[in-house]
Coordinates of C-alpha atoms in Angstrom, one line a residue:
Chain A
M1 CA -25.3 -49.1 -297.9
V2 CA -26.4 -45.9 -299.8
D3 CA -28.0 -43.6 -297.5
N4 CA -29.4 -40.1 -298.0
S5 CA -26.5 -38.2 -296.7
H6 CA -24.3 -40.3 -299.0
N7 CA -26.5 -39.1 -302.1
Q8 CA -26.3 -35.5 -300.9
E9 CA -22.4 -35.8 -300.7
L10 CA -22.4 -37.1 -304.2
E11 CA -24.6 -34.4 -305.4
D12 CA -22.4 -31.8 -303.9
L13 CA -19.3 -33.2 -305.6
R14 CA -21.1 -33.4 -308.9
E15 CA -22.0 -29.7 -308.5
A16 CA -18.2 -29.0 -307.8
A17 CA -17.3 -31.0 -310.8
R18 CA -19.8 -29.4 -313.2
P19 CA -17.4 -27.0 -314.9
C20 CA -14.9 -29.6 -315.9
F21 CA -14.8 -30.0 -319.8
Q22 CA -12.3 -32.9 -319.5
C23 CA -9.3 -31.1 -321.0
G24 CA -6.8 -33.3 -319.1
I25 CA -4.5 -30.7 -317.7
C26 CA -5.0 -32.2 -314.2
A27 CA -3.7 -35.5 -315.4
S28 CA -0.8 -34.0 -317.3
S29 CA 0.2 -32.1 -314.3
C30 CA -0.1 -34.9 -311.8
P31 CA 3.2 -36.2 -310.7
V32 CA 1.7 -39.6 -309.7
F33 CA 0.0 -40.0 -313.3
R34 CA 3.5 -39.4 -314.7
V35 CA 4.8 -42.7 -313.2
A36 CA 1.4 -44.5 -312.4
P37 CA -1.1 -43.6 -315.0
E38 CA -4.1 -45.5 -313.2
M39 CA -4.1 -42.4 -311.0
N40 CA -5.9 -40.0 -313.3
P41 CA -7.8 -37.0 -311.7
R42 CA -9.5 -36.4 -315.0
M43 CA -11.2 -39.9 -314.9
S44 CA -12.2 -39.5 -311.2
V45 CA -14.0 -36.3 -312.1
D46 CA -15.6 -38.0 -315.1
S47 CA -16.9 -40.8 -313.1
I48 CA -18.7 -38.3 -310.8
I49 CA -20.1 -36.2 -313.6
T50 CA -21.1 -38.9 -316.1
D51 CA -21.8 -41.9 -313.9
G52 CA -22.8 -40.1 -310.7
Q53 CA -20.9 -42.5 -308.5
V54 CA -17.6 -43.0 -306.9
P55 CA -15.2 -44.8 -309.0
A56 CA -14.8 -48.4 -308.0
E57 CA -11.1 -48.8 -308.6
G58 CA -10.2 -46.6 -305.7
N59 CA -7.2 -45.0 -307.5
E60 CA -8.0 -41.8 -305.8
W61 CA -6.0 -43.1 -302.8
L62 CA -2.9 -42.7 -304.9
C63 CA -3.1 -39.0 -304.8
A64 CA -0.1 -37.4 -303.3
Y65 CA -2.3 -34.2 -302.4
C66 CA 0.3 -31.9 -304.2
L67 CA -2.6 -29.8 -305.5
M68 CA -0.9 -29.2 -308.9
C69 CA -4.2 -30.2 -310.7
E70 CA -6.3 -27.7 -308.6
E71 CA -3.8 -25.0 -309.3
R72 CA -3.8 -25.5 -313.1
C73 CA -7.5 -26.2 -313.8
P74 CA -8.7 -23.7 -316.2
M75 CA -12.2 -23.9 -314.9
G76 CA -11.2 -23.4 -311.3
V77 CA -12.7 -26.9 -310.3
S78 CA -11.3 -27.9 -307.0
L79 CA -9.9 -31.2 -307.7
T80 CA -8.9 -31.6 -304.1
E81 CA -12.5 -31.1 -302.9
I82 CA -13.6 -33.8 -305.3
L83 CA -10.8 -36.3 -304.6
M84 CA -11.2 -35.7 -300.8
G85 CA -14.9 -36.0 -301.2
I86 CA -14.5 -39.3 -302.9
R87 CA -12.2 -40.6 -300.3
N88 CA -14.6 -39.5 -297.5
I89 CA -17.4 -41.4 -299.1
S90 CA -15.2 -44.5 -299.7
S91 CA -13.9 -44.3 -296.1
K92 CA -17.5 -44.5 -294.8
E93 CA -17.9 -47.7 -296.8
G94 CA -14.9 -49.1 -295.3
K95 CA -12.6 -48.8 -298.2
A96 CA -9.8 -46.8 -296.8
P97 CA -6.4 -48.2 -297.4
P98 CA -4.7 -49.7 -294.0
D99 CA -2.2 -46.9 -293.9
F100 CA -4.9 -44.0 -293.7
V101 CA -6.6 -46.0 -291.1
E102 CA -3.3 -46.4 -289.0
S103 CA -2.9 -42.5 -289.3
A104 CA -6.2 -42.1 -287.7
E105 CA -5.4 -44.7 -285.0
A106 CA -2.2 -42.9 -284.3
L107 CA -3.9 -39.5 -284.0
L108 CA -6.5 -41.1 -281.7
A109 CA -3.9 -42.8 -279.5
R110 CA -1.2 -40.1 -279.2
G111 CA -2.8 -36.8 -280.7
C112 CA 0.0 -36.9 -283.4
L113 CA 0.9 -39.0 -286.4
S114 CA 4.7 -39.2 -286.2
P115 CA 5.4 -41.2 -282.9
T116 CA 7.8 -40.1 -280.2
S117 CA 10.2 -42.8 -279.2
N118 CA 12.9 -43.0 -276.5
R119 CA 15.4 -42.2 -279.3
S120 CA 13.5 -39.1 -280.5
V121 CA 13.1 -37.8 -276.8
K122 CA 16.8 -38.3 -276.1
K123 CA 17.6 -36.4 -279.4
R124 CA 15.5 -33.6 -278.2
V125 CA 17.2 -33.6 -274.8
D126 CA 20.7 -33.7 -276.4
L127 CA 19.9 -30.7 -278.6
G128 CA 18.6 -28.7 -275.7
L129 CA 15.1 -28.7 -277.1
P130 CA 12.2 -27.9 -274.8
D131 CA 9.5 -30.6 -273.8
L132 CA 6.5 -29.9 -275.8
P133 CA 3.4 -29.5 -273.9
Q134 CA 1.1 -32.4 -274.6
P135 CA -2.6 -32.2 -275.6
D136 CA -5.4 -33.4 -273.3
P137 CA -6.3 -36.8 -274.6
E138 CA -9.9 -36.1 -273.6
H139 CA -9.9 -33.4 -276.3
V140 CA -8.8 -35.8 -278.9
K141 CA -11.4 -38.4 -277.9
L142 CA -14.1 -35.8 -278.1
I143 CA -13.4 -34.7 -281.5
F144 CA -13.3 -38.2 -282.6
E145 CA -16.7 -38.8 -280.9
V146 CA -18.5 -35.8 -282.1
T147 CA -17.2 -35.6 -285.7
G148 CA -18.1 -39.3 -286.5
A149 CA -14.5 -40.5 -286.7
Y150 CA -15.1 -43.4 -284.5
E151 CA -17.7 -44.7 -286.9
V152 CA -15.5 -44.3 -290.0
L153 CA -12.6 -45.9 -288.0
E154 CA -14.9 -48.9 -287.1
A155 CA -16.2 -49.5 -290.6
N156 CA -12.5 -49.6 -291.8
R157 CA -11.4 -51.8 -288.9
V158 CA -14.0 -54.2 -289.8
A159 CA -13.0 -54.1 -293.4
V160 CA -9.3 -54.7 -292.6
K161 CA -10.3 -57.8 -290.4
E162 CA -12.6 -59.2 -293.1
E163 CA -9.7 -58.7 -295.7
A164 CA -7.3 -60.5 -293.3
E165 CA -9.8 -63.5 -293.0
Chain B
M1 CA 7.4 -10.3 -282.2
K2 CA 6.0 -13.3 -280.4
Y3 CA 4.5 -16.4 -281.9
A4 CA 2.8 -19.7 -280.8
F5 CA 5.4 -22.1 -282.3
F6 CA 4.0 -25.0 -284.3
P7 CA 7.0 -27.3 -285.1
G8 CA 4.6 -30.3 -286.1
C9 CA 5.1 -33.8 -285.2
T10 CA 7.5 -34.8 -288.0
M11 CA 9.9 -32.0 -287.2
A12 CA 9.6 -32.4 -283.4
N13 CA 9.9 -36.3 -283.5
R14 CA 12.1 -37.0 -286.6
L15 CA 14.1 -33.8 -287.6
Q16 CA 14.9 -32.4 -284.3
F17 CA 17.9 -30.5 -285.7
A18 CA 15.9 -28.6 -288.1
E19 CA 13.5 -27.5 -285.2
K20 CA 16.7 -26.6 -283.2
S21 CA 17.9 -24.4 -286.2
V22 CA 14.6 -22.5 -286.1
R23 CA 14.9 -21.9 -282.4
M24 CA 18.5 -20.9 -282.8
I25 CA 17.9 -18.2 -285.4
V26 CA 14.6 -16.6 -284.3
P27 CA 16.0 -14.6 -281.2
E28 CA 18.5 -13.0 -283.6
F29 CA 15.7 -11.2 -285.2
G30 CA 13.8 -10.5 -282.0
V31 CA 11.3 -13.2 -282.3
E32 CA 10.1 -15.1 -279.3
L33 CA 8.5 -18.6 -279.4
V34 CA 5.8 -20.0 -277.1
D35 CA 5.1 -23.7 -277.0
L36 CA 1.4 -24.6 -276.6
A37 CA -0.4 -28.1 -276.2
F38 CA -1.0 -28.6 -279.9
T39 CA -2.2 -31.9 -281.4
C40 CA -1.2 -33.0 -284.9
C41 CA -2.2 -30.2 -287.3
P42 CA -3.7 -32.8 -288.6
E43 CA -1.7 -33.9 -291.4
P44 CA -3.6 -32.7 -294.5
N45 CA -3.8 -35.8 -296.6
A46 CA -4.6 -38.8 -294.2
V47 CA -7.0 -37.6 -291.7
R48 CA -9.0 -35.3 -294.0
S49 CA -9.4 -38.2 -296.4
L50 CA -11.3 -40.0 -293.7
S51 CA -13.5 -37.2 -292.5
E52 CA -13.3 -33.5 -293.4
D53 CA -15.3 -32.7 -290.1
T54 CA -12.6 -34.5 -288.0
W55 CA -9.7 -32.7 -289.7
V56 CA -11.2 -29.2 -289.4
T57 CA -12.2 -29.6 -285.9
F58 CA -8.6 -30.6 -284.9
A59 CA -7.2 -27.6 -286.7
A60 CA -9.8 -25.3 -285.2
R61 CA -8.8 -26.5 -281.7
N62 CA -5.1 -25.8 -282.4
I63 CA -5.8 -22.4 -283.7
A64 CA -8.1 -21.5 -280.8
L65 CA -5.3 -22.4 -278.4
A66 CA -3.2 -19.7 -280.0
E67 CA -6.0 -17.3 -280.0
A68 CA -6.5 -17.9 -276.3
E69 CA -3.0 -16.5 -275.9
N70 CA -3.6 -13.7 -278.4
L71 CA -0.8 -15.1 -280.5
D72 CA -0.3 -15.7 -284.2
I73 CA 1.0 -19.2 -285.1
L74 CA 4.4 -19.7 -286.7
T75 CA 4.6 -23.0 -288.5
A76 CA 7.7 -24.7 -289.7
C77 CA 6.4 -27.7 -291.7
A78 CA 4.8 -27.2 -295.1
G79 CA 2.1 -29.8 -294.4
C80 CA 1.1 -28.1 -291.0
H81 CA 1.0 -24.8 -292.6
E82 CA -1.3 -25.9 -295.4
S83 CA -3.5 -27.9 -293.2
L84 CA -4.0 -25.0 -290.6
T85 CA -4.3 -22.3 -293.3
L86 CA -6.8 -24.3 -295.3
A87 CA -8.9 -25.1 -292.2
K88 CA -8.8 -21.5 -291.2
H89 CA -10.1 -20.5 -294.7
E90 CA -13.0 -23.0 -294.3
L91 CA -13.7 -21.8 -290.8
D92 CA -13.6 -18.2 -291.8
T93 CA -15.6 -18.3 -295.0
K94 CA -18.3 -21.0 -294.0
P95 CA -20.0 -19.7 -290.9
E96 CA -22.0 -23.1 -290.4
R97 CA -18.5 -24.9 -290.2
K98 CA -17.3 -22.4 -287.6
E99 CA -20.4 -22.9 -285.7
K100 CA -20.3 -26.6 -285.6
A101 CA -16.5 -26.5 -284.7
N102 CA -17.3 -24.0 -281.9
E103 CA -20.0 -26.3 -280.4
I104 CA -17.4 -29.0 -280.0
L105 CA -14.6 -26.6 -278.7
K106 CA -17.1 -25.2 -276.1
G107 CA -16.7 -28.6 -274.3
M108 CA -13.0 -27.8 -274.0
G109 CA -13.3 -24.4 -272.9
L110 CA -12.2 -23.0 -276.2
E111 CA -13.5 -20.9 -279.0
Y112 CA -12.4 -20.5 -282.6
K113 CA -12.7 -16.7 -283.5
G114 CA -10.5 -16.3 -286.5
T115 CA -8.2 -13.7 -284.9
S116 CA -4.9 -15.5 -285.2
S117 CA -3.0 -15.6 -288.4
I118 CA -0.7 -18.5 -289.5
I119 CA 2.6 -17.8 -291.0
H120 CA 5.4 -20.2 -292.0
V121 CA 9.1 -19.6 -291.1
H122 CA 9.4 -18.9 -295.0
Q123 CA 7.1 -16.0 -294.7
L124 CA 8.5 -14.8 -291.3
L125 CA 12.1 -14.7 -293.0
F126 CA 11.1 -13.3 -296.5
D127 CA 8.0 -11.1 -295.8
E128 CA 8.4 -10.1 -292.2
I129 CA 12.2 -9.8 -291.7
G130 CA 13.4 -9.4 -295.3
V131 CA 16.2 -10.6 -297.4
E132 CA 18.3 -7.4 -296.7
T133 CA 18.1 -7.8 -293.0
I134 CA 19.1 -11.5 -293.4
S135 CA 22.0 -10.5 -295.5
A136 CA 23.3 -8.0 -293.1
K137 CA 23.6 -10.8 -290.5
V138 CA 25.7 -13.1 -292.6
V139 CA 29.3 -13.3 -291.4
R140 CA 30.1 -16.5 -293.2
P141 CA 28.8 -16.6 -296.8
L142 CA 28.3 -20.2 -298.2
P143 CA 29.2 -20.2 -301.9
I144 CA 27.6 -23.6 -302.9
K145 CA 25.2 -24.3 -305.8
V146 CA 21.9 -25.4 -304.7
V147 CA 18.4 -26.3 -306.0
T148 CA 15.5 -25.2 -303.8
H149 CA 12.2 -27.1 -303.1
S150 CA 9.7 -24.8 -301.4
G151 CA 7.3 -27.8 -301.0
C152 CA 3.8 -28.4 -302.5
H153 CA 2.0 -27.4 -299.2
L154 CA 3.7 -24.0 -299.2
L155 CA 2.8 -23.3 -302.7
R156 CA -0.7 -24.5 -303.5
P157 CA -3.3 -23.3 -303.5
Q158 CA -1.7 -20.1 -304.2
K159 CA -4.8 -18.0 -303.8
I160 CA -5.2 -19.1 -300.2
L161 CA -1.7 -19.7 -299.0
Q162 CA 0.0 -16.7 -300.7
V163 CA 3.5 -17.8 -299.8
D164 CA 5.0 -17.6 -303.3
D165 CA 4.2 -18.1 -307.0
A166 CA 2.9 -21.5 -307.4
E167 CA 4.5 -22.1 -310.9
V168 CA 7.5 -19.9 -310.6
P169 CA 8.6 -19.8 -306.8
V170 CA 11.6 -17.4 -306.3
K171 CA 11.6 -16.4 -302.7
L172 CA 13.4 -19.4 -301.2
D173 CA 16.1 -18.7 -304.0
M174 CA 16.4 -15.2 -303.0
L175 CA 16.8 -16.3 -299.1
C176 CA 19.6 -18.6 -300.5
E177 CA 21.3 -15.8 -302.3
A178 CA 21.3 -13.8 -299.2
L179 CA 23.5 -16.4 -297.6
G180 CA 26.0 -16.3 -300.6
M181 CA 24.5 -19.3 -302.3
D182 CA 23.9 -19.8 -306.1
P183 CA 20.4 -21.2 -306.6
L184 CA 20.0 -22.9 -309.8
E185 CA 16.8 -23.1 -312.0
Y186 CA 15.8 -26.7 -312.7
M187 CA 12.9 -28.2 -314.8
D188 CA 10.6 -29.8 -312.2
K189 CA 11.0 -27.1 -309.5
V190 CA 7.4 -27.2 -308.4
M191 CA 6.9 -30.9 -308.7
C192 CA 6.0 -33.0 -305.6
C193 CA 8.7 -35.0 -303.8
G194 CA 6.3 -38.1 -303.8
A195 CA 5.8 -38.1 -300.0
G196 CA 2.1 -38.1 -300.1
V197 CA 1.9 -41.7 -301.4
R198 CA 4.8 -43.2 -299.7
K199 CA 2.8 -45.3 -297.2
T200 CA 0.1 -46.2 -299.6
D201 CA 2.4 -47.2 -302.6
S202 CA 5.9 -46.9 -301.9
D203 CA 7.2 -47.9 -305.4
T204 CA 5.1 -45.3 -307.0
S205 CA 6.3 -42.7 -304.3
Y206 CA 9.9 -43.4 -305.2
A207 CA 9.3 -43.3 -308.9
V208 CA 8.0 -39.7 -308.4
L209 CA 11.0 -39.0 -306.4
K210 CA 13.2 -40.3 -309.0
E211 CA 11.6 -38.0 -311.7
K212 CA 12.1 -35.1 -309.2
M213 CA 15.7 -35.8 -308.5
T214 CA 16.6 -36.6 -312.1
S215 CA 15.5 -33.1 -312.8
M216 CA 17.6 -31.7 -309.9
V217 CA 20.9 -33.4 -310.8
M218 CA 20.6 -32.2 -314.3
V219 CA 21.9 -28.9 -313.2
E220 CA 24.6 -30.4 -310.9
P221 CA 23.9 -28.8 -307.5
D222 CA 25.9 -29.3 -304.4
A223 CA 22.8 -29.6 -302.2
I224 CA 19.0 -29.4 -302.0
V225 CA 17.4 -26.7 -299.8
V226 CA 13.9 -27.2 -298.3
F227 CA 11.5 -25.5 -296.2
C228 CA 9.6 -28.8 -295.0
P229 CA 10.6 -31.7 -292.8
T230 CA 8.6 -34.2 -294.6
C231 CA 10.2 -33.2 -298.0
F232 CA 13.6 -33.3 -296.1
I233 CA 13.3 -36.8 -295.1
T234 CA 12.0 -37.9 -298.5
F235 CA 14.9 -36.4 -300.3
E236 CA 17.5 -37.6 -297.7
S237 CA 16.5 -41.0 -297.0
G238 CA 14.5 -41.6 -300.1
Q239 CA 17.3 -41.1 -302.5
R240 CA 19.0 -44.3 -301.2
I241 CA 15.9 -46.4 -301.7
T242 CA 15.4 -44.8 -305.1
N243 CA 18.9 -45.9 -305.9
R244 CA 18.3 -49.4 -304.9
L245 CA 14.9 -49.6 -306.7
F246 CA 15.9 -47.9 -310.0
K247 CA 19.8 -48.2 -310.2
T248 CA 20.1 -44.4 -309.9
E249 CA 23.2 -42.8 -308.2
F250 CA 21.6 -39.9 -306.3
K251 CA 23.7 -38.6 -303.3
L252 CA 22.6 -35.0 -302.6
P253 CA 22.9 -33.4 -299.1
V254 CA 19.8 -31.8 -297.9
F255 CA 19.2 -28.9 -295.7
Y256 CA 16.4 -27.1 -294.0
Y257 CA 16.9 -23.6 -294.8
T258 CA 17.4 -22.2 -291.3
E259 CA 20.3 -24.7 -290.7
L260 CA 22.3 -22.9 -293.5
L261 CA 21.0 -19.6 -292.0
A262 CA 22.4 -20.5 -288.6
I263 CA 25.8 -21.4 -290.1
A264 CA 26.0 -18.3 -292.3
M265 CA 25.1 -16.1 -289.3
G266 CA 28.1 -17.8 -287.4
L267 CA 26.0 -19.0 -284.6
P268 CA 27.7 -21.4 -282.2
D269 CA 27.1 -25.1 -282.0
T270 CA 25.9 -25.5 -285.6
D271 CA 28.0 -28.7 -285.8
A272 CA 25.3 -30.3 -283.6
L273 CA 22.7 -29.6 -286.4
L274 CA 24.8 -31.2 -289.1
A275 CA 25.9 -34.3 -287.1
D276 CA 22.7 -36.3 -288.1
H277 CA 22.6 -35.5 -291.7
R278 CA 23.0 -38.7 -293.7
V279 CA 24.7 -37.1 -296.6
K280 CA 27.5 -35.0 -295.6
I281 CA 28.8 -31.9 -297.3
E282 CA 32.2 -30.1 -296.8
L283 CA 31.1 -26.5 -296.4
P284 CA 33.7 -23.9 -297.3
E285 CA 35.9 -23.1 -294.4
F286 CA 34.9 -20.0 -292.3
S287 CA 38.3 -18.5 -292.7
D288 CA 37.9 -18.8 -296.5
T289 CA 34.6 -17.1 -296.8
K290 CA 34.5 -14.9 -293.8
K291 CA 33.2 -11.4 -294.6
E292 CA 35.6 -8.5 -294.1
D293 CA 34.9 -6.8 -290.8
S294 CA 33.9 -3.6 -292.6
E295 CA 31.1 -5.5 -294.3
S296 CA 29.8 -7.6 -291.4
I297 CA 29.8 -5.0 -288.8
P298 CA 27.8 -1.8 -289.4
T299 CA 29.8 1.2 -288.2

């Protein structure tokens, strides 16, 4: 499972996390930690620095991406970069939660995450809003293909299927 | 002024009246909008979590479309604004990123150069047009008490976005004051609305919203004013679910700022904007608050 690019990604994260001295202002600023303490950015960073691995619990997927931790970190550690990096590595292993996979599927199918419906189209017409030009679906496919998104999607589709079985 | 308008898929497909309000007010300030074949920004949390490369390339394509028309981008959603701005920062500061993205864009006949800037309606109104100019256009002041929520993705990271102070944002409050509103300070002003985890763990998401709205109702506002369609939906629809889950009694009307601006400017057909609001508010009658002619019409 662990290939070299994976190790390099972890090494980069470790480097990014190095200035952290575990003060905990990230956790105390986190709106999710306030109501669900299992989501703790400090612990995620600690796992990277101390154990050199992505935490197994997967609590990083509970990050609301509000960036408060990053804004307040006295050492200028980019918590976002670290949490995103952890999620990127987990995704390659097929560990992305179903709703993240659904979002990527929606982007692939329609070029947007929030779907149009007959009702939404009618609402636009009623309000006199213009028809928005639609992106070329080939552009969307090309980006998925060249940036490795198909592989990540496939890894997670398989994981979702195995889970269901 | 002419911009490539980036309403974003949440606003275009779920909060059309907010998009309408943006399109209504901009011509009043001499701004023209152009629609281009954008994809999703893409949304800063979901797609980026799966693959940084995919995220940055989609954003590069969107920005390159505007660059091909020699236009800056005007965003209306905080999430789109952050995603495009952070991607632009990546592309502008990491040459290898830009090179990689451009290899892909070449296949579409596009090139990311870094020439178009990205501003949100918040910045257009506060930084480009200015509070005084806006104030001068107000014919129907709206004397209501409001709490503002600029949105995480307009505030942080402050050093890159530079929309307002990340800890003590004041600009949206000043824009509200320009319309005769009374913006109130409240404890958790810069806290997230909880939208980011709604799909992953909805109970946690509404627990965050409960914290946020508890802080809001402590100062007894008449309404919430936002600058992000996702935050709008979270507050407006989410409060009912929060009430069910936690036995709270939130019932606050929510506005996207330009809706109130359109009303205060006395623009026609603003009733159509408010028709789909799920929590209604009785705004003060026009005749009660109308500015004296000598104030509203410069001589």
